[in-house]
Amino acid sequence: MEPWKTAITHSYENHIWVRGKDITSLMTNATFTDLVFLLYQGRLPSPEERRLLDAILIGVADHGPGSPSAAASRLVATGNRQAPEAAIAAGILAIGDAHAGAGLACMEIIKDGLDLARRESLTIPDAAGRTVDLFLERKERLPGFGHRHHTSDPRTPILFKMASEFKLRKDGIEFMEALEAAVQKKIKPLPINIDGALAAVLHDMGFPPLFGKVMFIVGRVAGLGAQVMEEYTREKPMRIRIPVEYDGPPPEIKD
Amino acid sequence: MEPWKTAITHSYENHIWVRGKDITSLMTNATFTDLVFLLYQGRLPSPEERRLLDAILIGVADHGPGSPSAAASRLVATGNRQAPEAAIAAGILAIGDAHAGAGLACMEIIKDGLDLARRESLTIPDAAGRTVDLFLERKERLPGFGHRHHTSDPRTPILFKMASEFKLRKDGIEFMEALEAAVQKKIKPLPINIDGALAAVLHDMGFPPLFGKVMFIVGRVAGLGAQVMEEYTREKPMRIRIPVEYDGPPPEIKD
Amino acid sequence: MEPWKTAITHSYENHIWVRGKDITSLMTNATFTDLVFLLYQGRLPSPEERRLLDAILIGVADHGPGSPSAAASRLVATGNRQAPEAAIAAGILAIGDAHAGAGLACMEIIKDGLDLARRESLTIPDAAGRTVDLFLERKERLPGFGHRHHTSDPRTPILFKMASEFKLRKDGIEFMEALEAAVQKKIKPLPINIDGALAAVLHDMGFPPLFGKVMFIVGRVAGLGAQVMEEYTREKPMRIRIPVEYDGPPPEIKD
Amino acid sequence: MEPWKTAITHSYENHIWVRGKDITSLMTNATFTDLVFLLYQGRLPSPEERRLLDAILIGVADHGPGSPSAAASRLVATGNRQAPEAAIAAGILAIGDAHAGAGLACMEIIKDGLDLARRESLTIPDAAGRTVDLFLERKERLPGFGHRHHTSDPRTPILFKMASEFKLRKDGIEFMEALEAAVQKKIKPLPINIDGALAAVLHDMGFPPLFGKVMFIVGRVAGLGAQVMEEYTREKPMRIRIPVEYDGPPPEIKD
């Protein structure tokens, strides 16, 4: 078999390098968030970039046991007490398009919108308006706006404020805010949610769209592990009873 | 890399053989249940063995959306609409020790109990009594008895009756029934549930304990797929709201 | 919480019904393949439908340890010896778009092609030609044709022959054969592979496209379980060594 | 349905608290590693505890594409290009007993060994000697020692040195070093590997054994995401060909 090629980690004899940096130096001097940045960008972050990525990872780490990812982890943990990896993996599998997939989708919208602006020499507000029109035309919901629990997400202004203070605010945030204005004008006032906010900030930090989902998984796994351990230590196996109502064909009763 | 060795499937040029049997002959003449038997035992089943394995696979295929496996699949499906494989896999991950793991555990108990009888020249009722004593001593719950929903599981007598009629009843069922008598005498009357019943029958058909869990997965995946497709076609994304009550440290309110 | 509604399985007291049919009758009289059909179509199959679905499930059950699904199961089994559910789930997760997703994709193409024929009053060969043109235009690969191992898939002619003999051949197979002719004319001769064949047959049996993938998972899980059990019984933990070649930035050597 | 209780995250109106701390304060002032510590211990770490946990998470984040977890992620990614969550989840599923499960196992051994010392008033070296004897008696391999790639793991001395400098070295590290001495005397010289090292350090930081596995998952997921993104961006779908050798029953050749 052909060797598998990789540019990520190199390990031989008693050395390990990640993106060319010695693991023992990293362990001594770096933070885990530095390593996440290094793994996906190939360089260590500036202090400001690190703090912004920290804020994003913290922002997505947990949202209680009722989110689909945590609830799936809890349900698996209730039936499978000996394999926490199974419960955590099940939670990750819920991170699809409808649950937290908005980060990835928004990063693609921002990228496409800014490409459109460049290609057709539009202002950012005009490109944002065209983007909203496109979604209205297709009758699709624009991701990154609104939240099923919060009328205004407390995490959004913090991220944007940190990005501004750290001078990391670029055209991604600008586009997202133009999108918010266009949404307000063409649809109704809807706040940028955490998915929209982190998409803009991650775009401005140079991450590709797919990282929007991967980063959510990296952050959320910390919360899923805690949910699973709480289920194991505080609850009995098989404790969850979902109420069910049958509405199919009537049972054929045997004589 | 060393080639991976396998005795299961052989494929070259335009031929595929499973356990030495041509796939096109199998497709023409066999049932899927025959193939399951062939994959795990290396030979095709007798008509009676096939019917008994059919009955077991049918018996475990679905138990409604509220079982941990189906509920985990549903929760993943609610957040992830584009990857049914993720939702089905999450359901399988719930099939651990507490949910449906009893089949595997019972097959080990039957095997150990019959080994004990042989080794110490005990009768099967005596070996069953010793097994119950052992669990009482260790204060562990004996798997295979009782059910959280049914006072008496409708699937158990059918399996035992079919095994008798088909002359496939052997010392596994005998031991399980002796165990039931010993449980009644030493603990309280508890019916053999589906896990205990299928463990006895699978033992008598010559399957190893691990197949108790694998077979459950093979059967249940049919139900999980149906649960996921029903979720996709009848329900909206993110429709599930789990009620949550926080009982941790009080929020530190900022001024 | 609102009860979860389902039309699949109803269970109360000591009874279980699947799609309105008593589980004990099904266990006594039906095959597992009957139950799969019942779960997804809401009725039991005719003997011919059952045999055709058996042939399809058998055809996809295993293709050796080197397919991505089986190899993923093997790798997980090599690191995780105590949770076969984890190893089987990992194999299922590989069943995406590139591996075995062609069944679902082909069922959608057949459905779209026949809709086009009806809508624009085209003959089936004309609609098939238009479909090939569309893929050529978009520079996308048409799924359901060719195989990386077989020059001609032994499973395809069997399925089509059985469907004809059983009088279950309808416009799905007709469209797929028209597609094959159009591919030969407009691209190059390429055989219909198992994914294309089963898509046509499942379409003609009345299954929706998503079942193309779900059915593959239902069949393949039988093989994945066997691959995992073979890994556990014949191989040592952690036995797999993947050859790796690092081609990233040179290690920063510390003095 | 009864509400699910949790002491982890509280969310109402436009506020989110983790373990009682406001998410916006955490995002502004804390690092992601602080949050991991907070989630599992209920309090924020000291600067020294944070740096030690950073070092551990960095140490386990990636070990190249050939480790079972990364290889499973890669294989799933090769067949499933549209669901990175599936590929990452598959990698996590490989983190069982044989791959990286040693951290959990070692934490249990340390806990049991120190309990034994306390209960029977033994010195730590005596308790360590008894622990080695127990494993020799049971003919089981003692986890936490030796590595299949490295003769001496570069990550172990760094962790122990940092723990000493930070005055976080307690009886866990002491016991692990006593175990190393006993292994050398009773078996052969074997270096403490990363699993053994992080088990000792996590024990001394007050984490329960299960966190040994959960922490590995939290750290490794960062590497798995990077492996999956590299597979997507540099490799073609279905590129992996595992060499396979069939050694089962000879194919029955049809006439």
PDB file of C-alpha atoms in Angstrom, chain B residues 27 59 81 84 88 128 138 161-163 175 177 184 191 193 207 218 238:
ATOM      1  CA  MET B  27     -28.840 -13.957  -4.482  1.00  0.00           C
ATOM      2  CA  GLY B  59     -38.413  -9.789  17.482  1.00  0.00           C
ATOM      3  CA  ARG B  81     -31.075  16.053   7.984  1.00  0.00           C
ATOM      4  CA  PRO B  84     -29.101   9.249   7.669  1.00  0.00           C
ATOM      5  CA  ILE B  88     -28.579   5.266  12.341  1.00  0.00           C
ATOM      6  CA  ALA B 128     -28.576 -22.589  37.611  1.00  0.00           C
ATOM      7  CA  ARG B 138     -22.207  -9.957  44.180  1.00  0.00           C
ATOM      8  CA  LYS B 161     -42.210 -22.913  21.272  1.00  0.00           C
ATOM      9  CA  MET B 162     -40.640 -22.620  17.844  1.00  0.00           C
ATOM     10  CA  ALA B 163     -37.350 -24.036  19.128  1.00  0.00           C
ATOM     11  CA  PHE B 175     -30.469 -23.848  31.502  1.00  0.00           C
ATOM     12  CA  GLU B 177     -35.622 -22.263  32.221  1.00  0.00           C
ATOM     13  CA  GLN B 184     -38.493 -17.575  41.309  1.00  0.00           C
ATOM     14  CA  PRO B 191     -40.391 -13.627  33.438  1.00  0.00           C
ATOM     15  CA  ASN B 193     -37.494 -11.358  28.692  1.00  0.00           C
ATOM     16  CA  PHE B 207     -23.574 -18.891  18.064  1.00  0.00           C
ATOM     17  CA  VAL B 218     -28.334  -6.414  12.681  1.00  0.00           C
ATOM     18  CA  MET B 238     -34.889  20.704  15.614  1.00  0.00           C
TER      19      MET B 238
END
